CSV table of C-alpha atoms in Angstrom, one decimal:
chain,number,residue,atom,x,y,z
A,1,MET,CA,-12.4,259.8,230.0
A,2,THR,CA,-12.5,257.3,227.1
A,3,ILE,CA,-13.4,257.9,223.5
A,4,SER,CA,-14.2,255.0,221.3
A,5,PHE,CA,-15.4,255.1,217.7
A,6,ALA,CA,-15.6,252.9,214.6
A,7,ALA,CA,-14.9,254.1,211.0
A,8,LYS,CA,-16.3,251.9,208.2
A,9,GLY,CA,-14.4,251.4,205.0
A,10,THR,CA,-11.1,249.9,203.7
A,11,PRO,CA,-8.3,250.9,206.0
A,12,LYS,CA,-5.3,252.6,204.3
A,13,GLY,CA,-1.9,253.6,205.5
A,14,GLN,CA,-0.5,257.1,205.6
A,15,PRO,CA,1.1,257.6,202.2
A,16,ARG,CA,4.8,258.6,202.0
A,17,ALA,CA,5.4,262.2,201.4
A,18,ARG,CA,6.4,262.8,197.7
A,19,ALA,CA,9.0,265.4,196.6
A,20,TYR,CA,9.4,267.3,193.4
A,21,ALA,CA,11.8,270.0,192.2
A,22,ARG,CA,10.5,273.3,191.0
A,23,ASN,CA,12.5,275.9,189.1
A,24,MET,CA,12.1,279.2,190.9
A,25,GLY,CA,14.1,282.0,189.5
A,26,GLY,CA,16.8,279.8,188.0
A,27,LYS,CA,17.2,277.7,191.2
A,28,TYR,CA,15.6,274.4,191.8
A,29,VAL,CA,13.6,274.2,195.1
A,30,ALA,CA,12.4,271.0,196.6
A,31,ARG,CA,8.7,270.8,197.5
A,32,MET,CA,6.8,268.1,199.4
A,33,TYR,CA,3.2,267.0,198.9
A,34,ASP,CA,0.9,264.3,200.2
A,35,ALA,CA,-0.1,261.9,197.4
A,36,GLY,CA,-3.8,262.1,198.5
A,37,THR,CA,-4.4,258.3,197.9
A,38,ALA,CA,-5.9,257.9,201.4
A,39,ASP,CA,-8.0,261.1,201.6
A,40,ASP,CA,-11.3,259.2,201.5
A,41,TRP,CA,-10.2,257.0,204.4
A,42,LYS,CA,-9.0,260.0,206.4
A,43,ASP,CA,-12.5,261.6,205.8
A,44,GLN,CA,-14.2,258.4,207.2
A,45,ILE,CA,-12.1,258.5,210.3
A,46,TRP,CA,-12.7,262.3,210.8
A,47,VAL,CA,-16.4,261.8,210.4
A,48,ALA,CA,-16.6,258.9,212.8
A,49,LEU,CA,-14.5,260.7,215.4
A,50,HIS,CA,-16.6,263.9,215.3
A,51,GLN,CA,-19.9,262.0,215.4
A,52,GLU,CA,-18.6,260.3,218.6
A,53,LEU,CA,-17.4,263.6,220.1
A,54,SER,CA,-20.8,265.2,219.3
A,55,LYS,CA,-22.6,262.3,220.9
A,56,ILE,CA,-20.6,262.4,224.2
A,57,GLY,CA,-20.2,266.2,224.2
A,58,GLN,CA,-16.4,266.0,224.4
A,59,THR,CA,-14.6,269.1,223.3
A,60,LYS,CA,-11.4,269.1,225.4
A,61,THR,CA,-8.4,266.8,225.3
A,62,VAL,CA,-8.6,263.6,227.2
A,63,GLY,CA,-5.4,264.2,229.2
A,64,GLN,CA,-1.7,264.7,229.0
A,65,GLN,CA,-0.9,261.0,228.6
A,66,VAL,CA,-2.9,259.0,226.2
A,67,ASP,CA,-3.3,255.3,225.6
A,68,LEU,CA,-4.4,254.4,222.1
A,69,ALA,CA,-5.9,251.1,220.9
A,70,MET,CA,-6.7,250.4,217.2
A,71,LEU,CA,-8.2,247.3,215.5
A,72,PHE,CA,-8.1,247.4,211.7
A,73,LEU,CA,-10.6,245.0,210.0
A,74,MET,CA,-9.5,244.4,206.5
A,75,PRO,CA,-11.9,243.2,203.7
A,76,ARG,CA,-11.3,239.6,202.5
A,77,PRO,CA,-10.4,239.1,198.9
A,78,LYS,CA,-12.7,237.0,196.7
A,79,SER,CA,-10.1,234.3,196.6
A,80,HIS,CA,-10.7,233.4,200.3
A,81,PHE,CA,-14.2,232.2,199.4
A,82,GLY,CA,-15.4,229.0,197.7
A,83,LYS,CA,-18.7,227.6,196.8
A,84,ASN,CA,-19.6,226.9,200.4
A,85,GLY,CA,-18.4,230.2,201.9
A,86,LEU,CA,-15.0,230.9,203.5
A,87,LYS,CA,-12.4,228.4,202.6
A,88,ASP,CA,-10.7,226.5,205.5
A,89,SER,CA,-7.3,227.6,204.1
A,90,ALA,CA,-8.2,231.3,204.3
A,91,PRO,CA,-5.9,233.1,206.7
A,92,ARG,CA,-7.3,234.9,209.8
A,93,THR,CA,-4.5,237.5,209.9
A,94,HIS,CA,-3.7,240.1,207.3
A,95,THR,CA,-0.1,240.1,206.4
A,96,ALA,CA,-0.2,242.1,203.1
A,97,LYS,CA,0.0,245.9,202.6
A,98,PRO,CA,-0.8,248.3,204.1
A,99,ASP,CA,1.7,248.2,206.9
A,100,LEU,CA,0.2,248.3,210.4
A,101,ASP,CA,2.5,251.2,211.5
A,102,ASN,CA,1.4,253.3,208.5
A,103,MET,CA,-2.3,252.7,209.3
A,104,CYS,CA,-1.7,253.7,212.9
A,105,LYS,CA,0.2,256.9,211.8
A,106,LEU,CA,-2.8,257.9,209.6
A,107,VAL,CA,-5.3,257.5,212.4
A,108,MET,CA,-3.0,259.5,214.8
A,109,ASP,CA,-2.5,262.3,212.2
A,110,VAL,CA,-6.3,262.6,211.7
A,111,VAL,CA,-7.0,262.8,215.4
A,112,THR,CA,-4.2,265.3,215.8
A,113,ARG,CA,-5.5,267.5,213.0
A,114,SER,CA,-9.0,267.4,214.6
A,115,ALA,CA,-7.5,269.2,217.6
A,116,ALA,CA,-10.4,268.0,219.7
A,117,VAL,CA,-8.9,265.1,221.5
A,118,TRP,CA,-5.2,265.8,222.1
A,119,ASN,CA,-2.9,268.7,221.3
A,120,ASP,CA,-0.3,266.5,219.6
A,121,ASP,CA,0.2,262.8,219.0
A,122,SER,CA,3.4,263.0,221.1
A,123,GLN,CA,0.9,262.7,224.1
A,124,VAL,CA,0.3,259.0,223.1
A,125,VAL,CA,2.4,257.0,225.5
A,126,SER,CA,1.1,253.5,224.6
A,127,VAL,CA,-0.3,252.0,221.4
A,128,THR,CA,-2.0,248.7,220.9
A,129,ALA,CA,-2.8,247.8,217.3
A,130,GLU,CA,-3.9,244.8,215.4
A,131,LYS,CA,-4.9,244.1,211.8
A,132,ARG,CA,-6.9,241.1,210.7
A,133,TYR,CA,-9.6,240.2,208.2
A,134,ALA,CA,-13.1,241.1,209.1
A,135,SER,CA,-15.3,238.2,210.0
A,136,ALA,CA,-18.7,237.6,208.3
A,137,SER,CA,-20.5,239.6,211.0
A,138,GLU,CA,-18.0,242.6,211.0
A,139,HIS,CA,-17.7,245.5,208.6
A,140,PRO,CA,-14.2,246.4,207.3
A,141,GLY,CA,-12.9,249.5,209.0
A,142,CYS,CA,-11.2,250.5,212.2
A,143,VAL,CA,-12.2,250.6,215.8
A,144,VAL,CA,-10.3,253.2,217.8
A,145,THR,CA,-10.2,253.6,221.6
A,146,ILE,CA,-8.5,256.6,223.1
A,147,SER,CA,-8.2,256.9,226.9
A,148,GLU,CA,-6.3,258.8,229.5
A,149,SER,CA,-3.2,256.8,230.4
A,150,GLN,CA,-3.0,255.2,233.8
A,151,GLY,CA,0.7,255.9,233.7
A,152,SER,CA,2.1,252.5,234.7
A,153,GLY,CA,5.0,253.1,232.4
A,154,TYR,CA,5.4,249.5,231.4
A,155,LEU,CA,3.6,247.3,228.9
A,156,PRO,CA,2.5,243.9,230.2
A,157,ALA,CA,5.4,242.1,228.6
A,158,TYR,CA,7.9,244.5,230.2
A,159,ARG,CA,6.1,244.3,233.5
A,160,LEU,CA,6.4,240.5,233.5
A,161,GLN,CA,10.1,240.6,232.6
A,162,ARG,CA,10.7,243.2,235.3
A,163,ASP,CA,8.8,241.2,237.9
A,164,GLN,CA,10.7,238.1,237.1
A,165,GLN,CA,14.0,239.9,237.5
A,166,ASN,CA,13.2,241.1,241.0
């Protein structure tokens, strides 16, 4: 079983948990909270996931081992454009914040909280992720593909290295 969906919007990373001290009965107790800066993006992913699940009638987890692929399409800043469209000097890849690992973490957390695809993101055994600027024909957002793992246990680079050693 494979589930694939696209969420439109500006991808964001999972914000760092914030801490504060609260005075409770003369003692200070540490409390943690989520800054909430990515809540709109989380909602976009949630909606796109559940629309896809409704369309395919998927209500159970895809399997015990899961492969996850994510493509993050970032909006281009105005400085990348000139009078005649996209400047030749405009980069293809996105090397600014947010960090790719934080964007992946956010997607995995949303899918985990949905409880409709997998029980826990510990079931993800392989992740392929890329972030780049959206082309003129693409909308900024994220394309996610979740599939049951074929269980090879090796990523292609490791497979090549292993095969060369034998």
